[in-house]
Short mmCIF file of C-alpha atoms and ligand atoms in Angstrom, two decimals:
data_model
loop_
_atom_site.label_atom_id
_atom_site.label_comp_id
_atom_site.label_asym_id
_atom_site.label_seq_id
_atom_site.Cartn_x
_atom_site.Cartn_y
_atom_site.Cartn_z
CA UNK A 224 -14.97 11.13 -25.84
CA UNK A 225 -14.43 12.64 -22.27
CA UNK A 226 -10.60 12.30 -21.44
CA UNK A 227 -9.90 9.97 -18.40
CA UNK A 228 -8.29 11.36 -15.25
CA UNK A 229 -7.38 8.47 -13.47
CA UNK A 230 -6.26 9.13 -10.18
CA UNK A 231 -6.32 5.82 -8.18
CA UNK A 232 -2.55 4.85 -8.68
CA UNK A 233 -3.12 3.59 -5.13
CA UNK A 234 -5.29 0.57 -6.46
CA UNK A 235 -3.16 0.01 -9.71
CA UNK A 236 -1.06 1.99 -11.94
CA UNK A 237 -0.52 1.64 -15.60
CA UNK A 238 2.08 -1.45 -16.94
CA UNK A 239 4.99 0.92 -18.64
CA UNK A 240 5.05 0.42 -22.08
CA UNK A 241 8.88 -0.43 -21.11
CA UNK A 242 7.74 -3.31 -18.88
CA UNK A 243 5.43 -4.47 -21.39
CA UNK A 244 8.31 -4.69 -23.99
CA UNK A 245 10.52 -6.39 -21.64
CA UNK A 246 8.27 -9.27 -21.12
CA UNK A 247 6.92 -10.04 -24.72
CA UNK A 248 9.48 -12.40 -25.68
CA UNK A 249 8.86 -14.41 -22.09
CA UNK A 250 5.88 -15.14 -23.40
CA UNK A 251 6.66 -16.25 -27.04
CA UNK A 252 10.35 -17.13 -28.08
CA UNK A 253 11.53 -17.82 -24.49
CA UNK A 254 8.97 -19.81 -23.06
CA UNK A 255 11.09 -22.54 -21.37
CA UNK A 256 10.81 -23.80 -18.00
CA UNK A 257 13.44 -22.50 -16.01
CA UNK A 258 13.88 -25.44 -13.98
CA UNK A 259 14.75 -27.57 -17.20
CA UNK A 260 18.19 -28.29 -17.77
CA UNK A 261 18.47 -27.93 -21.38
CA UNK A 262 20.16 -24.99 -22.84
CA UNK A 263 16.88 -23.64 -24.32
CA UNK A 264 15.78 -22.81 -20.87
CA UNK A 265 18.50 -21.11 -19.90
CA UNK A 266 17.67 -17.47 -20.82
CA UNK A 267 14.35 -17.68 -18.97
CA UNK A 268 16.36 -18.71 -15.75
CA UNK A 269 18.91 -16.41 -15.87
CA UNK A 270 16.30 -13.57 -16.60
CA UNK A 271 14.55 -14.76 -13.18
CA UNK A 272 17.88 -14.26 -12.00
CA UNK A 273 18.67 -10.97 -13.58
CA UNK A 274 14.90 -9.48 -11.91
CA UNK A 275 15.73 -11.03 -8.24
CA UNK A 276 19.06 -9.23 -8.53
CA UNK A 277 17.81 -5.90 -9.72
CA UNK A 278 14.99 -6.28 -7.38
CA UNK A 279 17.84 -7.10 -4.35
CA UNK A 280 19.07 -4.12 -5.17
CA UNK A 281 16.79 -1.72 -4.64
CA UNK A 282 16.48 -2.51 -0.95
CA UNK A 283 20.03 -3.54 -0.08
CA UNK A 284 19.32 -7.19 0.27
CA UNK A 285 21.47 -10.11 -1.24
CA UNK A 286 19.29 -11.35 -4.18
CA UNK A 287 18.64 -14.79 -2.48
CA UNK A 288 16.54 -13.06 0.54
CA UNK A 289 13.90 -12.14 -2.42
CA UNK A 290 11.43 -14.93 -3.34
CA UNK A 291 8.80 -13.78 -6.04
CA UNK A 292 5.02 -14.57 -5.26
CA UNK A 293 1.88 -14.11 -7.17
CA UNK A 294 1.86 -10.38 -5.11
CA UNK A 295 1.08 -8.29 -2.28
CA UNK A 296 -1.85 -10.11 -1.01
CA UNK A 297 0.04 -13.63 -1.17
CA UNK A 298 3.44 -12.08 0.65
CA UNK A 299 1.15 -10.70 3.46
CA UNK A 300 -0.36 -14.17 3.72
CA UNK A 301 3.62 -15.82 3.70
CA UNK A 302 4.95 -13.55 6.22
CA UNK A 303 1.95 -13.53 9.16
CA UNK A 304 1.03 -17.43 8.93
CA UNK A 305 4.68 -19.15 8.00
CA UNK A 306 6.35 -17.24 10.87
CA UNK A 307 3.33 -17.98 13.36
CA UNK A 308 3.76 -21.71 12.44
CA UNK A 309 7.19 -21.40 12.74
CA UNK A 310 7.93 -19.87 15.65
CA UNK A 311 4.82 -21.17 17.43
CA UNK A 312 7.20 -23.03 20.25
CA UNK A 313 8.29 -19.67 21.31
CA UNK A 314 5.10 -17.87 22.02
CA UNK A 315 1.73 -17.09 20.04
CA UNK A 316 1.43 -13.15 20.19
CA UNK A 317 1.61 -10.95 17.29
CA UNK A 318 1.75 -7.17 17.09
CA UNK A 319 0.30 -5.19 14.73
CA UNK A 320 -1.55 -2.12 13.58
CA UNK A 321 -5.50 -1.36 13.06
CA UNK A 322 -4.67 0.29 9.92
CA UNK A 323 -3.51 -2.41 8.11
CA UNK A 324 -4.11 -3.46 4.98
CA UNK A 325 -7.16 -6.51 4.94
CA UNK A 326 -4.16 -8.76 3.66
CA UNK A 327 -2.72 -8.21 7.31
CA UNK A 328 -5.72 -7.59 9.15
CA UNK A 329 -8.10 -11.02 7.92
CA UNK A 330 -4.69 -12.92 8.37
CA UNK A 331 -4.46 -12.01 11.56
CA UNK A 332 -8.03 -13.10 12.36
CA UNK A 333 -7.38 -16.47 11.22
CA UNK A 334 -4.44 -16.76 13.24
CA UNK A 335 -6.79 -15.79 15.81
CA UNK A 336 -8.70 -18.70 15.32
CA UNK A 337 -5.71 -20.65 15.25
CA UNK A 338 -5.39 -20.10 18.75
CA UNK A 339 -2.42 -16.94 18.51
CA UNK A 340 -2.99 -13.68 19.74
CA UNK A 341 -2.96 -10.45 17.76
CA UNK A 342 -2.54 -7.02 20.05
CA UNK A 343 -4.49 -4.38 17.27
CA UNK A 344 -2.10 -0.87 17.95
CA UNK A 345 -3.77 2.25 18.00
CA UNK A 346 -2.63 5.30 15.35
CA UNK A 347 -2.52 9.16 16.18
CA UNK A 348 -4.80 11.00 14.33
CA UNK A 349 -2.59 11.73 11.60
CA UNK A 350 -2.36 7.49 11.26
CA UNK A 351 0.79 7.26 12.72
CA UNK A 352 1.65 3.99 14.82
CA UNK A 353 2.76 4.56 18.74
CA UNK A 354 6.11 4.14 19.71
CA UNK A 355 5.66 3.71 23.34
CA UNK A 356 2.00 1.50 22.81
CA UNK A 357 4.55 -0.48 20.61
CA UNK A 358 6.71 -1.01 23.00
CA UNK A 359 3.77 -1.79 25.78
CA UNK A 360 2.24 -4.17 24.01
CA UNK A 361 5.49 -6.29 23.74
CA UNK A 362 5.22 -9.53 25.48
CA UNK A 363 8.05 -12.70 26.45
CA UNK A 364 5.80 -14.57 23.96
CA UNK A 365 5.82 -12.23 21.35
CA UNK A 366 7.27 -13.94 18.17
CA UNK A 367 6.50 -10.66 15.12
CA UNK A 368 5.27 -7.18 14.69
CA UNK A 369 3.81 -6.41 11.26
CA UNK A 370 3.53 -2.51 10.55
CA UNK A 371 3.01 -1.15 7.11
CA UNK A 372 5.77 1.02 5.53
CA UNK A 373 3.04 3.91 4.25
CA UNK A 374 -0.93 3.23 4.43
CA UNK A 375 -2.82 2.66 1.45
CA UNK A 376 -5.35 5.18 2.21
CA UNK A 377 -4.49 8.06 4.08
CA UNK A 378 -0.39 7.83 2.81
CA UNK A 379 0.70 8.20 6.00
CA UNK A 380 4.31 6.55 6.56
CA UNK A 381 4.95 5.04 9.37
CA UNK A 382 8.64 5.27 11.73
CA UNK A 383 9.90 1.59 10.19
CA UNK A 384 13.21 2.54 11.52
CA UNK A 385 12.21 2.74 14.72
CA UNK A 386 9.98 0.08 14.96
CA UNK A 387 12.71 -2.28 13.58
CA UNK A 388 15.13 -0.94 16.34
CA UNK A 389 12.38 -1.79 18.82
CA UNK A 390 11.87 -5.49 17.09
CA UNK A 391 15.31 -5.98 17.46
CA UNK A 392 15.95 -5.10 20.40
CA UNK A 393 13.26 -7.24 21.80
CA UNK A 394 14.19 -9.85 19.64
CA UNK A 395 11.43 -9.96 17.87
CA UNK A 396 10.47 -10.65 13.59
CA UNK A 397 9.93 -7.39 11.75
CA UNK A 398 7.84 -7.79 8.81
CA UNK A 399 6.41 -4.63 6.95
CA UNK A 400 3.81 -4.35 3.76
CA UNK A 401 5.48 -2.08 1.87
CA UNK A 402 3.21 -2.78 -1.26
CA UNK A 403 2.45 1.25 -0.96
CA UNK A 404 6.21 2.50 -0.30
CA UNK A 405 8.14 0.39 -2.22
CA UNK A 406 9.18 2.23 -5.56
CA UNK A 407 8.19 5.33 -3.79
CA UNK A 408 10.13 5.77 -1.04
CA UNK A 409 13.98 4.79 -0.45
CA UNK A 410 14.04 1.65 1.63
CA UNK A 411 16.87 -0.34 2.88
CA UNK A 412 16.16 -3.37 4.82
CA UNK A 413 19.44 -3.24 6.60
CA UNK A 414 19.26 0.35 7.95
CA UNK A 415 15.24 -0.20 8.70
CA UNK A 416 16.18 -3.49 10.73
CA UNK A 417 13.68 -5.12 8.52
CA UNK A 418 13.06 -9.05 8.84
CA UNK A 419 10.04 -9.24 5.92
CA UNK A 420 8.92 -7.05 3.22
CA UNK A 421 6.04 -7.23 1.37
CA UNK A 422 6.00 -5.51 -2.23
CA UNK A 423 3.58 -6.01 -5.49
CA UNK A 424 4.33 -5.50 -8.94
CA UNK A 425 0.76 -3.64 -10.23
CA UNK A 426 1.49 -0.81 -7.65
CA UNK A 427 5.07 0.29 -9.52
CA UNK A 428 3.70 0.55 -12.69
CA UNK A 429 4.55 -3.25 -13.56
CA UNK A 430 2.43 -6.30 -14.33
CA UNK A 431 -0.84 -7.67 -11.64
CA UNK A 432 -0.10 -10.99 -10.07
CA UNK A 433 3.55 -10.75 -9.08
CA UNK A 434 4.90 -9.69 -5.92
CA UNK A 435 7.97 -10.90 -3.67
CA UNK A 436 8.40 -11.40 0.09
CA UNK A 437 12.29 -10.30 1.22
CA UNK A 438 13.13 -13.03 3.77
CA UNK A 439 16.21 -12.15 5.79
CA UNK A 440 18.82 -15.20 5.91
CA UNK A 441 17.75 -16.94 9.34
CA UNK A 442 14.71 -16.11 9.45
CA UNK A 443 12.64 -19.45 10.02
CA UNK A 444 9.81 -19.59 7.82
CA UNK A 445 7.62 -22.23 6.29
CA UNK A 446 7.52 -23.04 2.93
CA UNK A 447 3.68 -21.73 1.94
CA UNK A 448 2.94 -22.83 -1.26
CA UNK A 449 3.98 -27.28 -1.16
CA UNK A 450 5.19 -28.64 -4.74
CA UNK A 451 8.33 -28.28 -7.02
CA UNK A 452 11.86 -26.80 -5.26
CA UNK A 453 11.18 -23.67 -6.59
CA UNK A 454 12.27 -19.97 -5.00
CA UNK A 455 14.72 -22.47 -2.33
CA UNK A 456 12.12 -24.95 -1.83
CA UNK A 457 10.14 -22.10 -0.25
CA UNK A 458 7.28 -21.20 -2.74
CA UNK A 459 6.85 -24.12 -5.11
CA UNK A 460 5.48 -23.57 -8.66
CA UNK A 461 6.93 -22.96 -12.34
CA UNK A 462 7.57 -19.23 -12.27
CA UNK A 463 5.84 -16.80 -13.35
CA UNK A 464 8.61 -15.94 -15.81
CA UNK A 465 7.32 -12.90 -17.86
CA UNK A 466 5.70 -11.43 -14.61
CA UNK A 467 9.20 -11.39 -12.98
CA UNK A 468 10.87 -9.99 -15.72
CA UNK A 469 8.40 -7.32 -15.69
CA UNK A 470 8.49 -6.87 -12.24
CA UNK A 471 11.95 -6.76 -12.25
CA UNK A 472 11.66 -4.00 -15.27
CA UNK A 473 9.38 -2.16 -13.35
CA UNK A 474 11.62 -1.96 -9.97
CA UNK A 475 14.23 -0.75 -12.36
CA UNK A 476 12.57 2.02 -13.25
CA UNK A 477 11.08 2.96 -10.27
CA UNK A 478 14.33 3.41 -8.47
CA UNK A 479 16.23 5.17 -11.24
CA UNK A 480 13.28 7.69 -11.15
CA UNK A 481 12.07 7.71 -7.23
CA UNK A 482 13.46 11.35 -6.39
CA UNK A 483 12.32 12.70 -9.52
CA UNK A 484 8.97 11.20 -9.73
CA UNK A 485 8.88 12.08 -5.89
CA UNK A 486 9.50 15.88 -5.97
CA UNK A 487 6.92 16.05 -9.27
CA UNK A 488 4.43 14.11 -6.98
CA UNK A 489 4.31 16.08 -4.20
CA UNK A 490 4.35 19.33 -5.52
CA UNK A 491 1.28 18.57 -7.68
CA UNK A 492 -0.36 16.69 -4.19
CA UNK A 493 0.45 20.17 -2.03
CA UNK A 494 -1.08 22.04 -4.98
CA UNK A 495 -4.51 19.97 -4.84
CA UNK A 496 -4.45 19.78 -1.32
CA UNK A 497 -3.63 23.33 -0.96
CA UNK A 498 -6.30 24.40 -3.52
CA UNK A 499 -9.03 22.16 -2.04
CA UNK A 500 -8.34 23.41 1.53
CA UNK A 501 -9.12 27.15 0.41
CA UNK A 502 -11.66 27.15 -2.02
CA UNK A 503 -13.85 24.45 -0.34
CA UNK A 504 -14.62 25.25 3.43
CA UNK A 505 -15.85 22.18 5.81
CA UNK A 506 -13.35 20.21 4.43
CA UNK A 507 -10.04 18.17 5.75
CA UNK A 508 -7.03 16.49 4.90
CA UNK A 509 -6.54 13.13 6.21
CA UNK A 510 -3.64 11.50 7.35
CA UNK A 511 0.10 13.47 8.15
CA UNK A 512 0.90 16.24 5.97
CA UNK A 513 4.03 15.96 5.21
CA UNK A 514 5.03 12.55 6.62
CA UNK A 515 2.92 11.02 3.54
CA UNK A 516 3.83 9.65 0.41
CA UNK A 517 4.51 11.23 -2.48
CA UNK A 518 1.13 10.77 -4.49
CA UNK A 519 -1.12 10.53 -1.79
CA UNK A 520 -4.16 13.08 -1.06
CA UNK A 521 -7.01 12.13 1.11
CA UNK A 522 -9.83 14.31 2.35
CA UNK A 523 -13.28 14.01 4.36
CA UNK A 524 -15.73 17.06 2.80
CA UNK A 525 -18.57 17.05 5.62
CA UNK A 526 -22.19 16.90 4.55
CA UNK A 527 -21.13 14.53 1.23
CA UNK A 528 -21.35 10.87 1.17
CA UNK A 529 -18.52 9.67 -0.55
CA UNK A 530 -20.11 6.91 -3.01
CA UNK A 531 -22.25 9.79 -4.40
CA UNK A 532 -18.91 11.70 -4.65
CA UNK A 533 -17.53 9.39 -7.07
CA UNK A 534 -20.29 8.53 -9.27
CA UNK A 535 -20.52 12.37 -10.30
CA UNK A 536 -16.59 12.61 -10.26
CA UNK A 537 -16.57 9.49 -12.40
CA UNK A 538 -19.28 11.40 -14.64
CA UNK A 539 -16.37 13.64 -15.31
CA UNK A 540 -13.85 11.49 -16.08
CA UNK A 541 -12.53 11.49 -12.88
CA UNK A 542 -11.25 8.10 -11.34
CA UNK A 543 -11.05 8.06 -7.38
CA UNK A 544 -11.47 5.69 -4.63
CA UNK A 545 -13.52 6.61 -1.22
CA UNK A 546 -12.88 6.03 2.11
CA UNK A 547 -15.58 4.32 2.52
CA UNK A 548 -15.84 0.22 2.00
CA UNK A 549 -19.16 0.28 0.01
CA UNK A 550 -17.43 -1.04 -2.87
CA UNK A 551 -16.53 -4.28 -1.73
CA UNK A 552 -20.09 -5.05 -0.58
CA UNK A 553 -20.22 -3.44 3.03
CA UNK A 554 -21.47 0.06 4.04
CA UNK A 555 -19.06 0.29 6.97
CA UNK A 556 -17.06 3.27 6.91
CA UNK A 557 -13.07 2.73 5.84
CA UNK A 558 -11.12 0.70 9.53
CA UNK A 559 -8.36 3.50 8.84
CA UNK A 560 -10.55 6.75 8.96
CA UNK A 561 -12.48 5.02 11.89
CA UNK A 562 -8.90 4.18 13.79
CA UNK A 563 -7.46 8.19 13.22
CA UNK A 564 -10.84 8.89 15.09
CA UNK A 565 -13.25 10.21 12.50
CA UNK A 566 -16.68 10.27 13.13
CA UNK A 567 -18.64 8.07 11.01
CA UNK A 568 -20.52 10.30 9.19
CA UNK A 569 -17.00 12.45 8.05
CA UNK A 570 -15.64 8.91 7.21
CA UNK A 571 -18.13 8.49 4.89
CA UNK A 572 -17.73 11.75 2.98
CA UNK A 573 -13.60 10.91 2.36
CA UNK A 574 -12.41 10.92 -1.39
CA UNK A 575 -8.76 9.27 -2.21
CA UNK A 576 -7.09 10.68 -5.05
CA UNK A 577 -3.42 9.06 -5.79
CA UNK A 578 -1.45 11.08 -8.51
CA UNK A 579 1.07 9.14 -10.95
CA UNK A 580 3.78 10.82 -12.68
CA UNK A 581 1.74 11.35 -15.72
CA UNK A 582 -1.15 13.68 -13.33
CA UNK A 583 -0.74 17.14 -14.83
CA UNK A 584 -1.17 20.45 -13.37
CA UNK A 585 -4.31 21.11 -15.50
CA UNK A 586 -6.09 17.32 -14.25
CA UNK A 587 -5.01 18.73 -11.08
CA UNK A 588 -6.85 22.64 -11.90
CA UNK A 589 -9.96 19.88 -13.04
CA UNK A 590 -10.58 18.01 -10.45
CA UNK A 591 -10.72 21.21 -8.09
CA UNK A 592 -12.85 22.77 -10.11
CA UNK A 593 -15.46 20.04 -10.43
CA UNK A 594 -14.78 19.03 -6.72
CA UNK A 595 -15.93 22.67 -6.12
CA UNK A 596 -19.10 22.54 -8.19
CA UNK A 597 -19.81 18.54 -7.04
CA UNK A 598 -19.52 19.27 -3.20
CA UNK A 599 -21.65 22.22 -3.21
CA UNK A 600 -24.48 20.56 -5.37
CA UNK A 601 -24.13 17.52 -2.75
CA UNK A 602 -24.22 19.86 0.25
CA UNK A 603 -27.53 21.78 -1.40
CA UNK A 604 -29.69 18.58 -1.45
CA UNK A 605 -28.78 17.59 1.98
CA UNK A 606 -31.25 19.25 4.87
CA UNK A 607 -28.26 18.70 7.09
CA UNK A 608 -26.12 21.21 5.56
CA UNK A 609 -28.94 23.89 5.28
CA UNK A 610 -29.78 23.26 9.41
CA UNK A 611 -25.73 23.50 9.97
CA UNK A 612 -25.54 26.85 7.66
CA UNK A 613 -28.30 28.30 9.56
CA UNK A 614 -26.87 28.13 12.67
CA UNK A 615 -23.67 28.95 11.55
CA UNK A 616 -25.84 32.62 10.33
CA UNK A 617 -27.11 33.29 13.57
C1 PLP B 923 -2.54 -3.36 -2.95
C2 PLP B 923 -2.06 -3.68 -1.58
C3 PLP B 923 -1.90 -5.01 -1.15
C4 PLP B 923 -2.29 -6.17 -2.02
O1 PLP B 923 -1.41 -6.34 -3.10
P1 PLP B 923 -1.87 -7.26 -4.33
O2 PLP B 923 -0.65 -7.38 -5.17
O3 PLP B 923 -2.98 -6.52 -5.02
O4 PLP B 923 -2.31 -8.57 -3.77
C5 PLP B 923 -1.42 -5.23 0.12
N1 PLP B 923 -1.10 -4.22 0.94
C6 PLP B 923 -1.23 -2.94 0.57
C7 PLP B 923 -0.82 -1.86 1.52
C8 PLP B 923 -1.72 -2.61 -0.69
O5 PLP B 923 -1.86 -1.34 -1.04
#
């Protein structure tokens, strides 16, 4: 049996075998309610406790700012159409980036329909947001800006502080999708002036369908999901008690281990991209170099279409994602390699590889070599490659 590789911790990540521990007996033994008031429920409610607390913690928020969703996706959802119902009496424009995730970006076109406005920021082309568009685009009726801590493509981390300092200054919400930085990078929602934070459980190596949306105290929001008093009467439904645990296992671990994990990371992502760079010409690295997280490598190889990329990588045990959006139906090229100004045909040819902390030096050693031999049989059955060599000869 070939040996997996699986290098798309960007999409999900493995559920530590701790996690998994931690939440078996939420799911047999302790499977109370924890809105009952008999005594039996009480260790599943004060383990939802225990997880919002540890959770809290990790991003310097008091533990009744966190309210636990069904993930990323969901808190994205919360933040941009609660707080544009809420605040709709003060003005109807939001601020946000072109590079965001679709859980921002389709949001916002329904709240388009809805009658708000949504100014789309440019990026650099390393990805990064502009301070001074930012602050352009501001208007009296702007009621939130939503700018993603790190991008889920390119890695490319964004200056949260000083977009907070501008939101608050303005007074104006600050919510970020962190679902990429959180666990990865250090975060504090009090230092970052951060209103809203989006996180998910599946990207920190905990359990799919859980997430949580920080909601600074006084920030009016709608409730979004109508029923039971749940998370303060804010996000009715019995909880998901096993995924918060795990979650709240997960976060644990994450933060205990962030520089560590962080320094092993990037070492191993500077030795790919370093590698890659030399040994395969025509190529580049997308997104910032160094202002990236941890785990992130992106590059565009001109002359290779991306899709074709990955089918031969995945012949090799090699898990990736591409740039481009064929996979979910649509041969447009990726919004964020479009937005940091690459050609379509370079988007295209764009291979994400996202390391975890179990990526070894070796996967690393084989994925360069079979990049090397993949590319250059690509590049050999395209007559593009051949004209472009020619002239380069002459
Ligand atoms: C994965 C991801 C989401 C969606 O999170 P889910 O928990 O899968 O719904 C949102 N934003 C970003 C940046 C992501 O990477």
């Amino acid at each position: 049996m070939k040996k997996t590789i699986y290098l798309d911790n960007a999409a999900t990540t493995k559920t530590r075998p701790e996690v998994v521990e931690a939440m078996l007996p939420y799911f047999t033994e302790i499977y109370g309610n924890p809105s009952s008031v008999y005594d039996f429920s009480a260790p599943a409610k004060e383990a939802v406790a225990k997880a919002r607390e540890t959770i809290a913690a990790t991003i310097g928020a008091p533990a009744k700012d966190i309210y636990f969703t069904a993930g990323g996706s969901e808190s994205d959802n919360w933040a941009l159409k609660a707080t544009a119902e809420a605040y709709r009496s003060k003005g109807n424009h939001i601020i946000t980036s072109k590079i965001e995730h679709h859980a921002i970006l389709h949001t916002c076109e329904y709240l388009e329909k809805q009658g708000f406005e949504v100014t789309y920021l440019d990026v650099d082309e390393f990805g990064t947001v502009k301070l001074d568009e930012l602050k352009k685009a501001i208007r009296p009726t702007t009621i939130l800006i939503s700018i993603m801590f790190a991008n889920n493509e390119i890695g490319t981390i964004q200056p949260i502080k000083e977009i907070g300092a501008i939101a608050k200054e303005h007074g104006i919400l600050f919510h970020t999708d962190a679902v990429q930085a959180y666990g990865h990078v250090p975060i504090n929602v009090n230092e970052l002036n951060i209103d809203m934070m989006s996180a998910s459980g599946h990207k920190i190596n905990g359990p799919k369908g859980i997430g949580f949306l920080y909601i600074r105290t006084g920030v009016k929001i709608r409730s979004f999901v109508h029923g039971g008093a749940q998370e303060r009467k804010r996000r009715a439904g019995t909880e998901n008690v096993p995924g918060i645990v795990g979650f709240g296992k997960a976060a644990e671990i994450a933060a205990a281990t962030m520089d560590q994990r962080a320094a092993y990371e990037s070492e191993l992502r500077d030795y790919l991209i370093d590698r890659v760079m030399n040994e395969i010409p025509y190529t580049r690295v997308n997104g910032h170099r160094t202002n990236r997280l941890p785990n992130n490598v992106n590059f565009a190889f001109q002359f290779v279409e991306g899709e074709s990329l990955l089918i031969m990588l995945d012949g090799k045990g090699i898990c990736g994602s591409s740039g481009s959006a064929c996979t979910s139906g649509s041969l447009d090229p990726s919004h964020v390699l479009l937005a940091i100004g690459l050609p379509h045909e370079i988007a295209h040819g764009s291979l994400r590889l996202t390391l975890s902390e179990e990526t070894t030096r070796e996967d690393i050693d084989f994925v360069v070599e079979s990049l090397k031999e993949i590319v250059g049989r690509l590049r050999s059955m395209t007559p593009l490659y051949e004209d472009f060599m020619k002239k380069q000869a002459k």
